[in-house]
């Protein structure tokens, strides 16, 4: 299989006697096709070689031995080498690779033997699954698929928030008033009510607060009653969360949340004590991080109960032993930046291999806002995710009802379109940006949206179905695809693998989302300008194959993002 970028890097490396791998990393794919198919910026080399970029560019151009089968021409522009590839070779390669690899096209084995943990979703039990956890779920799910597509061994962990002092309160409330609430029917709403009520009581009455603290201590020490009640909260909450995961099509390999580490924290505290890293401050056990410019990390509160941070440290130790991870990604909102900085700093004190501490990566993301501010209902309460997903499906159904009332399996399609719209909206912008939640934008069939991708995919599908198309490359005349119109699309299809690599390198699914929109738009204008089903067989064969690989790439790409394609809509 020919990798044009690699081939170019090889030629560049020979010309200036430089590390080929590094040069390959410098090669860019320009957005503007007037700047070549690939561009090589000489700026970084300029620093290292202490020569001007223009000099280096000219030097390379002079010395490079061009394989004409790969490169058509090279131009030097402002410290860049703009490289134009041999179109025939490119077309042949795309045809061959897409034909041979089918749904696997774009994947690779480069991650083979490497273990990656993606920790995502991680909602708090007995509380509503709110829209902030949606982002973690959707981004994490996409990264999970992306790493897997590159051959990594991926472990998806839902680090449930199922431990902490709040459960001391929940248990107390349940003990007092449990019978008054219909917990089994509507667990999360009812438990939330209990939580609010007990919290208020704690504010009025110190002794109740003390009772709650004691409950958590008892829970940590394994008291049967506390354990039983807690288990009930957990089971009921998970049942509710599962409905959401099913709607989103999200799965986990492990549901080991914070509670799982409850018996693994003493070891952490021991290690840190023995290394002389801990100290007492106002009764609490802390690790001073002043020399790192951070507030102290609290390992143990003054009443000896453990903390969120200690559980994260225990999780790191456990995961290093259990999964031998190369990377451990935490898909968590940027509000927790400081928390992870502290935890990662203290992890270095645990005496585990550097491989692990270097592999800890917080993948932060921004908030979700509605068009006119924060996301909340009119009463100011949190909007529940399940309601949002159901509304998305409902709205999709209405649109389908208007546009295509005859459609079969409307329910199924509406589900794919509605959920796809929410997921895509979440993944379209750089993750660190706050996300705007606006129904009209995300459900617009002509915008940069999930439904648009699905719509273009469905178009390709219906053309191919009409003639019962079977992909075939032997009968394709390459010259029919080297024209300006088709080559733009083929070039994009050719870069699919590179896009996935970039998305993984930056843990940034939006690189793939944007790519898919561009591909869909390019195909859409091709389709508007050119008839696909025509008399002339030569031309038709070429255009059909083009249609086929665009559909295939859109489907694979959307699948990696966690979006399902309908066959009709
Ligand atoms: N349950 C936490 C929350 O809702 C998120 C957990 C993030 N993961 C972690 N390892 N701390 O805020």
Coordinates of C-alpha atoms and ligand atoms in Angstrom, one line a residue:
X1 CA 0.0 0.0 0.0
X2 CA 1.4 3.3 -1.0
X3 CA 1.5 6.1 1.5
X4 CA 2.1 9.3 -0.4
X5 CA 3.0 11.3 2.6
X6 CA 5.6 8.8 3.6
X7 CA 7.0 8.6 0.1
X8 CA 7.4 12.4 0.0
X9 CA 9.0 12.4 3.4
X10 CA 11.5 9.8 2.1
X11 CA 12.5 12.0 -0.8
X12 CA 12.8 15.0 1.4
X13 CA 14.9 13.1 3.9
X14 CA 17.3 11.9 1.1
X15 CA 17.6 15.4 -0.2
X16 CA 18.8 16.9 3.0
X17 CA 20.0 13.9 4.9
X18 CA 17.5 14.3 7.8
X19 CA 15.3 12.0 9.9
X20 CA 12.5 10.9 7.7
X21 CA 10.0 10.4 10.5
X22 CA 10.4 13.9 11.8
X23 CA 10.0 15.3 8.3
X24 CA 6.8 13.3 7.8
X25 CA 5.3 15.0 10.8
X26 CA 6.1 18.4 9.4
X27 CA 4.2 17.8 6.2
X28 CA 0.8 19.5 6.0
X29 CA -2.2 19.1 3.9
X30 CA -3.1 22.7 2.8
X31 CA -6.7 23.7 3.0
X32 CA -6.3 25.7 -0.2
X33 CA -5.6 23.4 -3.2
X34 CA -3.7 26.2 -4.9
X35 CA -1.0 25.5 -2.4
X36 CA -0.4 21.9 -3.6
X37 CA -1.7 18.6 -2.3
X38 CA 1.0 18.5 0.4
X39 CA 3.0 21.4 1.8
X40 CA 6.3 21.3 3.6
X41 CA 7.0 24.3 5.8
X42 CA 10.7 24.9 6.4
X43 CA 10.3 27.1 9.5
X44 CA 11.1 24.5 12.1
X45 CA 14.1 23.2 10.1
X46 CA 15.3 26.7 9.8
X47 CA 15.7 27.0 13.5
X48 CA 17.5 23.8 13.8
X49 CA 19.8 24.3 10.8
X50 CA 20.2 28.0 11.3
X51 CA 19.4 28.9 7.8
X52 CA 16.5 30.9 6.4
X53 CA 13.4 28.9 5.4
X54 CA 13.6 30.2 1.9
X55 CA 17.2 28.9 1.6
X56 CA 16.2 25.5 2.9
X57 CA 13.2 25.3 0.5
X58 CA 15.4 26.2 -2.5
X59 CA 18.0 23.8 -1.4
X60 CA 15.6 20.9 -1.1
X61 CA 14.0 21.7 -4.4
X62 CA 17.4 21.6 -6.1
X63 CA 18.6 18.4 -4.5
X64 CA 15.5 16.4 -4.3
X65 CA 15.3 13.4 -6.6
X66 CA 11.7 13.4 -7.7
X67 CA 10.0 10.1 -8.4
X68 CA 7.6 11.2 -11.1
X69 CA 5.2 8.4 -10.3
X70 CA 4.6 10.2 -7.0
X71 CA 5.3 13.9 -7.4
X72 CA 4.1 15.9 -10.4
X73 CA 5.8 19.2 -9.5
X74 CA 7.2 21.2 -6.6
X75 CA 6.9 24.9 -6.1
X76 CA 8.8 27.1 -3.6
X77 CA 6.6 29.8 -2.0
X78 CA 7.6 31.8 1.0
X79 CA 9.5 29.1 2.9
X80 CA 7.1 26.4 1.9
X81 CA 7.5 23.6 -0.6
X82 CA 4.2 23.1 -2.3
X83 CA 4.0 19.6 -3.6
X84 CA 1.7 18.4 -6.2
X85 CA 1.2 14.7 -6.5
X86 CA 0.8 12.6 -9.6
X87 CA -2.9 12.5 -10.0
X88 CA -3.1 9.2 -11.7
X89 CA -1.2 7.5 -8.9
X90 CA -3.4 9.2 -6.3
X91 CA -6.6 8.0 -8.1
X92 CA -5.3 4.5 -8.5
X93 CA -4.3 4.3 -4.8
X94 CA -7.6 5.5 -3.5
X95 CA -9.5 3.0 -5.7
X96 CA -7.2 0.2 -4.6
X97 CA -7.2 1.0 -0.9
X98 CA -10.9 1.6 -0.6
X99 CA -11.7 -1.4 -2.6
X100 CA -9.5 -3.7 -0.7
X101 CA -10.3 -2.4 2.8
X102 CA -14.0 -1.6 2.5
X103 CA -15.4 -0.7 6.0
X104 CA -11.9 -1.0 7.4
X105 CA -10.6 1.8 5.1
X106 CA -8.9 4.4 7.2
X107 CA -8.0 2.1 10.0
X108 CA -4.5 0.8 10.9
X109 CA -2.5 -1.3 13.3
X110 CA -0.2 1.4 14.5
X111 CA -1.5 1.2 18.1
X112 CA -1.1 -2.6 18.3
X113 CA 0.2 -3.7 21.7
X114 CA -0.5 -0.3 23.3
X115 CA -3.1 0.0 26.1
X116 CA -5.3 3.1 26.3
X117 CA -7.8 3.8 29.1
X118 CA -10.6 6.2 28.2
X119 CA -12.4 7.3 31.3
X120 CA -15.7 8.9 30.4
X121 CA -19.2 9.8 31.4
X122 CA -18.7 9.2 35.2
X123 CA -21.9 10.7 36.5
X124 CA -22.8 10.9 40.2
X125 CA -25.3 8.3 41.3
X126 CA -28.5 9.4 43.0
X127 CA -28.3 12.7 41.1
X128 CA -29.8 13.5 37.7
X129 CA -27.6 12.7 34.7
X130 CA -27.2 16.3 33.6
X131 CA -26.1 17.8 30.4
X132 CA -22.5 18.3 31.4
X133 CA -22.1 14.5 31.6
X134 CA -23.4 14.3 28.1
X135 CA -20.3 15.9 26.7
X136 CA -18.0 13.6 28.6
X137 CA -20.0 10.6 27.4
X138 CA -20.1 11.7 23.8
X139 CA -16.5 12.8 23.5
X140 CA -15.2 9.8 25.4
X141 CA -17.2 7.4 23.2
X142 CA -15.8 9.0 20.1
X143 CA -12.2 8.8 21.4
X144 CA -12.8 5.2 22.4
X145 CA -13.7 4.3 18.8
X146 CA -11.0 6.4 17.2
X147 CA -8.2 4.7 19.2
X148 CA -9.6 1.3 18.6
X149 CA -9.7 2.1 14.8
X150 CA -6.0 2.7 15.0
X151 CA -5.4 -0.7 16.6
X152 CA -5.0 0.3 20.2
X153 CA -6.3 -1.9 22.9
X154 CA -8.9 0.4 24.6
X155 CA -10.5 0.0 28.0
X156 CA -13.6 2.2 28.6
X157 CA -14.2 3.1 32.2
X158 CA -17.2 4.8 33.7
X159 CA -15.7 6.2 36.9
X160 CA -19.0 6.5 38.6
X161 CA -19.4 9.1 41.4
X162 CA -20.7 6.5 43.8
X163 CA -18.8 7.4 47.0
X164 CA -18.3 10.4 49.2
X165 CA -19.7 12.2 52.2
X166 CA -23.0 13.0 50.4
X167 CA -23.9 9.4 50.8
X168 CA -23.8 9.8 54.5
X169 CA -26.5 12.4 54.1
X170 CA -28.5 10.3 51.6
X171 CA -28.5 7.4 54.0
X172 CA -29.6 9.6 56.9
X173 CA -32.5 11.0 54.8
X174 CA -33.5 7.6 53.6
X175 CA -33.5 6.3 57.2
X176 CA -35.7 9.1 58.4
X177 CA -38.2 9.5 55.5
X178 CA -37.5 6.7 53.0
X179 CA -41.1 5.4 53.2
X180 CA -42.6 8.7 52.2
X181 CA -41.0 8.6 48.7
X182 CA -41.6 6.4 45.7
X183 CA -38.0 5.6 45.3
X184 CA -38.4 2.4 43.3
X185 CA -40.6 4.0 40.7
X186 CA -38.7 7.2 40.2
X187 CA -35.4 6.8 42.0
X188 CA -33.3 9.7 40.9
X189 CA -36.0 12.4 41.3
X190 CA -37.1 11.0 44.7
X191 CA -33.6 10.6 46.0
X192 CA -32.9 14.2 44.9
X193 CA -35.8 15.4 46.9
X194 CA -34.6 13.5 50.0
X195 CA -31.1 15.0 49.5
X196 CA -32.4 18.5 49.4
X197 CA -34.5 17.9 52.5
X198 CA -31.7 16.4 54.6
X199 CA -29.4 19.1 53.4
X200 CA -31.7 21.7 54.7
X201 CA -32.1 20.0 58.0
X202 CA -28.3 19.7 58.4
X203 CA -28.1 23.5 58.0
X204 CA -30.5 23.9 60.9
X205 CA -29.2 21.2 63.1
X206 CA -25.5 20.5 63.7
X207 CA -26.3 17.1 65.4
X208 CA -27.9 15.8 62.2
X209 CA -24.9 16.8 60.2
X210 CA -22.8 14.9 62.7
X211 CA -25.0 11.9 62.2
X212 CA -24.5 12.1 58.4
X213 CA -20.7 12.3 58.8
X214 CA -20.9 9.2 61.0
X215 CA -22.9 7.4 58.4
X216 CA -20.3 7.9 55.8
X217 CA -17.6 6.7 58.1
X218 CA -19.8 3.6 58.8
X219 CA -20.2 3.1 55.1
X220 CA -16.5 3.2 54.6
X221 CA -16.0 0.7 57.4
X222 CA -18.5 -1.7 55.8
X223 CA -21.5 -1.3 58.1
X224 CA -24.2 -3.7 56.7
X225 CA -27.2 -1.3 56.9
X226 CA -25.3 1.6 55.3
X227 CA -23.9 -0.7 52.7
X228 CA -27.3 -2.1 51.8
X229 CA -28.9 1.3 51.4
X230 CA -26.0 2.5 49.3
X231 CA -26.2 -0.5 47.1
X232 CA -29.9 0.2 46.5
X233 CA -29.1 3.8 45.5
X234 CA -26.4 2.6 43.1
X235 CA -28.5 -0.2 41.5
X236 CA -31.5 2.1 41.0
X237 CA -29.4 4.9 39.6
X238 CA -27.6 2.7 37.1
X239 CA -30.9 1.4 35.8
X240 CA -31.9 4.9 35.0
X241 CA -28.5 5.8 33.5
X242 CA -28.6 2.7 31.3
X243 CA -31.6 4.0 29.5
X244 CA -29.5 7.0 28.4
X245 CA -26.5 4.9 27.5
X246 CA -28.8 2.7 25.4
X247 CA -30.3 5.7 23.6
X248 CA -26.8 7.0 22.9
X249 CA -25.4 3.6 21.9
X250 CA -22.6 3.9 24.5
X251 CA -21.0 1.0 26.3
X252 CA -18.3 0.6 28.9
X253 CA -15.8 -2.1 29.7
X254 CA -15.8 -1.3 33.4
X255 CA -18.2 0.4 35.8
X256 CA -15.7 0.6 38.6
X257 CA -16.4 4.0 40.1
X258 CA -15.1 5.7 43.2
X259 CA -16.5 3.1 45.6
X260 CA -14.4 0.5 44.0
X261 CA -11.4 2.2 45.5
X262 CA -12.7 2.4 49.0
X263 CA -10.5 -0.4 50.2
X264 CA -7.5 0.7 48.1
X265 CA -6.9 4.0 49.7
X266 CA -5.0 3.0 52.8
X267 CA -2.2 1.8 50.6
X268 CA -2.0 5.2 49.0
X269 CA -1.8 6.9 52.3
X270 CA 0.8 4.5 53.5
X271 CA 3.0 5.0 50.5
X272 CA 2.8 8.7 50.9
X273 CA 3.4 8.6 54.6
X274 CA 6.4 6.4 54.2
X275 CA 7.9 8.7 51.7
X276 CA 7.5 11.5 54.1
X277 CA 5.2 13.4 51.7
X278 CA 2.2 13.9 54.0
X279 CA 1.6 16.5 56.8
X280 CA -1.2 17.5 59.1
X281 CA -3.0 20.7 58.7
X282 CA -6.0 21.6 60.8
X283 CA -6.6 18.0 61.5
X284 CA -6.6 16.9 57.9
X285 CA -3.8 14.9 56.2
X286 CA -2.5 16.9 53.2
X287 CA 0.2 17.0 50.6
X288 CA 1.7 20.4 50.3
X289 CA 2.1 21.5 46.7
X290 CA 3.1 25.1 47.3
X291 CA 6.4 24.7 45.4
X292 CA 4.3 23.6 42.4
X293 CA 2.2 26.7 42.7
X294 CA -0.9 24.8 43.7
X295 CA -3.0 24.6 46.9
X296 CA -2.5 21.4 49.0
X297 CA -4.2 18.1 48.0
X298 CA -6.3 16.8 50.9
X299 CA -5.8 13.1 51.3
X300 CA -8.0 12.6 54.4
X301 CA -10.4 15.0 56.1
X302 CA -10.1 15.8 59.8
X303 CA -12.8 13.2 60.5
X304 CA -10.7 10.6 58.7
X305 CA -13.0 10.2 55.8
X306 CA -11.3 10.0 52.4
X307 CA -11.6 12.4 49.5
X308 CA -12.3 12.4 45.8
X309 CA -8.6 13.1 45.1
X310 CA -7.4 10.1 47.2
X311 CA -9.8 7.9 45.2
X312 CA -8.3 9.2 42.0
X313 CA -4.8 8.3 43.3
X314 CA -5.9 4.8 44.2
X315 CA -7.4 4.5 40.7
X316 CA -4.1 5.4 39.1
X317 CA -2.2 2.8 41.1
X318 CA -4.8 0.2 40.4
X319 CA -5.0 0.9 36.7
X320 CA -1.2 0.9 36.3
X321 CA -1.2 -2.6 37.8
X322 CA -4.3 -3.9 36.1
X323 CA -4.1 -2.4 32.6
X324 CA -0.4 -1.5 32.2
X325 CA -1.7 1.6 30.4
X326 CA 0.3 3.7 27.9
X327 CA -2.3 6.4 28.2
X328 CA -5.1 7.1 30.6
X329 CA -7.4 9.8 29.3
X330 CA -9.8 11.6 31.6
X331 CA -12.7 13.1 29.7
X332 CA -13.8 15.7 32.3
X333 CA -14.9 19.3 32.2
X334 CA -12.3 22.0 32.4
X335 CA -13.6 23.1 35.8
X336 CA -11.6 20.2 37.1
X337 CA -8.3 21.4 35.6
X338 CA -6.8 22.1 39.0
X339 CA -7.9 18.8 40.5
X340 CA -6.2 16.8 37.8
X341 CA -3.0 18.9 38.0
X342 CA -2.8 18.2 41.7
X343 CA -3.6 14.5 41.4
X344 CA -1.1 14.0 38.5
X345 CA 1.5 15.8 40.6
X346 CA 1.0 13.6 43.6
X347 CA 0.9 10.5 41.4
X348 CA 4.5 11.1 40.7
X349 CA 5.2 10.6 44.4
X350 CA 3.7 7.1 44.4
X351 CA 6.8 5.5 43.0
X352 CA 5.2 4.0 39.9
X353 CA 7.0 3.8 36.6
X354 CA 7.3 7.1 34.7
X355 CA 5.5 5.5 31.8
X356 CA 2.3 5.7 33.8
X357 CA 2.6 9.2 35.2
X358 CA 3.5 10.5 31.7
X359 CA 0.5 8.7 30.3
X360 CA -2.0 10.5 32.5
X361 CA -3.9 13.0 30.3
X362 CA -6.8 15.3 31.3
X363 CA -8.9 15.9 28.2
X364 CA -11.0 18.9 29.2
X365 CA -14.0 20.4 27.5
X366 CA -16.2 23.5 27.8
X367 CA -19.7 24.0 29.1
X368 CA -23.0 23.6 27.2
X369 CA -24.9 26.8 27.0
X370 CA -28.3 27.5 25.5
X371 CA -28.5 30.4 23.0
X372 CA -29.5 32.8 25.7
X373 CA -27.2 31.7 28.6
X374 CA -26.9 28.8 30.9
X375 CA -28.8 25.5 30.4
X376 CA -31.6 25.4 32.8
X377 CA -35.4 25.1 32.8
X378 CA -37.7 28.1 33.3
X379 CA -37.8 27.2 37.0
X380 CA -34.0 27.3 37.1
X381 CA -33.6 23.6 37.7
X382 CA -31.2 21.4 35.9
X383 CA -32.4 20.1 32.5
X384 CA -32.4 16.4 32.4
X385 CA -30.6 14.7 29.6
X386 CA -33.1 12.0 29.0
X387 CA -35.8 14.7 28.3
X388 CA -33.4 16.4 25.9
X389 CA -32.8 13.2 24.0
X390 CA -36.5 12.4 23.8
X391 CA -37.2 15.9 22.6
X392 CA -34.5 15.5 19.9
X393 CA -36.2 12.4 18.6
X394 CA -39.6 14.0 18.7
X395 CA -38.4 17.0 16.8
X396 CA -36.7 14.8 14.2
X397 CA -40.0 13.0 13.8
X398 CA -41.9 16.2 13.1
X399 CA -39.4 17.2 10.5
X400 CA -39.6 13.8 8.8
X401 CA -43.3 14.0 8.9
X402 CA -43.2 17.3 7.0
X403 CA -40.5 16.3 4.5
X404 CA -41.2 12.7 3.8
X405 CA -44.5 11.4 5.3
X406 CA -44.4 8.2 3.3
X407 CA -41.1 7.1 4.8
X408 CA -41.0 3.6 6.2
X409 CA -39.7 2.9 9.8
X410 CA -40.1 6.5 10.7
X411 CA -39.5 5.8 14.4
X412 CA -36.2 4.2 13.8
X413 CA -35.0 6.9 11.5
X414 CA -36.2 9.7 13.8
X415 CA -34.1 8.1 16.6
X416 CA -31.0 8.0 14.5
X417 CA -31.5 11.6 13.2
X418 CA -32.5 13.1 16.6
X419 CA -29.7 11.4 18.6
X420 CA -27.2 11.9 15.8
X421 CA -28.0 15.7 15.8
X422 CA -27.3 15.9 19.5
X423 CA -24.1 13.9 19.3
X424 CA -22.8 15.8 16.2
X425 CA -23.5 19.2 17.8
X426 CA -21.4 18.1 20.7
X427 CA -18.5 17.1 18.5
X428 CA -18.4 19.8 15.9
X429 CA -16.4 22.5 17.6
X430 CA -13.1 22.3 19.3
X431 CA -14.0 20.5 22.6
X432 CA -12.6 23.2 24.9
X433 CA -15.0 25.8 23.5
X434 CA -18.4 26.2 25.2
X435 CA -21.1 24.5 23.2
X436 CA -24.2 26.2 22.1
X437 CA -27.3 24.2 22.3
X438 CA -29.9 25.4 19.9
X439 CA -32.5 23.1 18.4
X440 CA -32.9 24.8 15.0
X441 CA -29.2 24.9 14.4
X442 CA -28.5 21.3 15.2
X443 CA -31.5 19.9 13.4
X444 CA -30.9 21.9 10.2
X445 CA -30.7 19.5 7.3
X446 CA -28.6 22.0 5.3
X447 CA -26.3 23.1 8.0
X448 CA -23.1 21.8 9.4
X449 CA -25.0 19.1 11.3
X450 CA -25.4 15.4 11.9
X451 CA -28.7 15.3 9.9
X452 CA -26.8 16.9 7.0
X453 CA -24.2 14.1 7.0
X454 CA -27.0 11.6 7.2
X455 CA -28.9 13.3 4.4
X456 CA -25.9 13.2 2.0
X457 CA -25.1 9.6 3.0
X458 CA -28.7 8.6 2.2
X459 CA -28.4 10.3 -1.2
X460 CA -25.3 8.2 -2.0
X461 CA -27.2 5.1 -0.8
X462 CA -30.3 5.6 -2.8
X463 CA -28.3 6.1 -6.0
X464 CA -26.4 2.9 -5.5
X465 CA -29.5 1.0 -4.4
X466 CA -31.4 2.1 -7.5
X467 CA -29.1 0.1 -9.7
X468 CA -28.2 -2.5 -7.1
X469 CA -24.6 -1.4 -7.3
X470 CA -21.7 -3.7 -6.5
X471 CA -18.3 -1.9 -6.2
X472 CA -15.9 -2.9 -8.9
X473 CA -12.7 -1.1 -9.8
X474 CA -11.4 -3.1 -12.7
X475 CA -13.8 -1.4 -15.2
X476 CA -13.0 2.1 -14.1
X477 CA -11.2 4.5 -16.5
X478 CA -8.8 6.5 -14.3
X479 CA -9.0 9.5 -16.7
X480 CA -12.6 10.0 -15.7
X481 CA -11.5 10.8 -12.2
X482 CA -8.5 13.1 -12.7
X483 CA -10.6 16.1 -13.5
X484 CA -10.8 19.0 -11.1
X485 CA -14.2 18.0 -9.7
X486 CA -13.6 14.4 -8.8
X487 CA -10.0 14.7 -7.8
X488 CA -10.9 17.1 -5.0
X489 CA -13.2 14.5 -3.5
X490 CA -10.7 11.7 -4.0
X491 CA -7.9 13.7 -2.3
X492 CA -10.1 14.1 0.7
X493 CA -11.0 10.5 0.8
X494 CA -7.3 9.7 0.6
X495 CA -6.6 11.8 3.7
X496 CA -9.1 10.0 5.8
X497 CA -6.6 8.0 7.7
X498 CA -4.4 11.0 8.3
X499 CA -7.4 12.9 9.8
X500 CA -8.1 10.0 12.2
X501 CA -4.5 10.0 13.3
X502 CA -4.7 13.8 13.9
X503 CA -7.9 13.4 15.9
X504 CA -6.2 10.8 18.1
X505 CA -3.0 12.7 18.5
X506 CA -4.9 15.7 19.8
X507 CA -7.7 13.8 21.4
X508 CA -10.0 16.0 19.3
X509 CA -13.0 14.4 17.6
X510 CA -13.9 17.7 16.0
X511 CA -11.1 17.2 13.5
X512 CA -13.0 14.2 12.1
X513 CA -16.4 16.0 12.3
X514 CA -15.2 18.9 10.3
X515 CA -13.6 16.6 7.8
X516 CA -16.9 14.8 7.3
X517 CA -18.8 18.0 6.7
X518 CA -16.2 19.1 4.1
X519 CA -16.5 15.7 2.3
X520 CA -20.3 15.8 2.4
X521 CA -20.3 19.4 1.0
X522 CA -17.8 18.5 -1.8
X523 CA -19.8 15.6 -2.8
X524 CA -23.0 17.5 -2.7
X525 CA -21.8 20.1 -5.1
X526 CA -20.4 17.3 -7.3
X527 CA -23.8 15.7 -7.3
X528 CA -25.5 19.0 -8.2
X529 CA -23.1 19.6 -11.2
X530 CA -22.9 16.1 -12.5
X531 CA -25.4 13.4 -13.3
X532 CA -24.4 10.1 -11.8
X533 CA -26.6 7.7 -13.6
X534 CA -26.1 8.4 -17.3
X535 CA -25.8 6.6 -20.7
X536 CA -22.1 6.7 -21.0
X537 CA -20.9 3.7 -19.2
X538 CA -17.3 4.8 -18.7
X539 CA -18.3 7.9 -17.0
X540 CA -21.1 6.3 -15.0
X541 CA -18.8 3.6 -13.6
X542 CA -16.3 6.2 -12.4
X543 CA -19.0 8.4 -10.7
X544 CA -20.7 5.4 -9.1
X545 CA -17.5 4.3 -7.5
X546 CA -16.9 7.9 -6.3
X547 CA -20.4 7.9 -4.8
X548 CA -19.8 4.6 -3.2
X549 CA -16.5 5.6 -1.4
X550 CA -17.9 8.9 -0.3
X551 CA -20.9 7.1 1.3
X552 CA -18.6 4.5 2.8
X553 CA -16.3 7.1 4.3
X554 CA -19.1 9.1 5.7
X555 CA -20.6 6.1 7.3
X556 CA -17.4 4.9 8.8
X557 CA -16.5 8.3 10.0
X558 CA -19.9 9.0 11.5
X559 CA -19.8 5.5 13.2
X560 CA -16.5 6.5 14.8
X561 CA -18.2 9.6 16.3
X562 CA -21.0 7.4 17.6
X563 CA -23.6 8.4 15.0
X564 CA -25.7 5.9 13.1
X565 CA -26.6 6.4 9.5
X566 CA -30.2 5.6 8.3
X567 CA -30.5 4.0 4.9
X568 CA -33.4 6.3 4.0
X569 CA -34.7 9.5 5.4
Ligands
LIG1 N1 -18.1 12.2 39.0 C1 -17.4 13.4 38.7 C2 -18.3 14.6 38.5 O1 -19.4 14.4 38.1 C3 -16.5 13.2 37.5 C4 -15.4 12.2 37.7 C5 -14.3 12.5 36.8 N2 -13.3 11.5 36.9 C6 -12.3 11.4 37.8 N3 -11.4 10.4 37.7 N4 -12.2 12.3 38.7 O2 -17.9 15.7 38.6

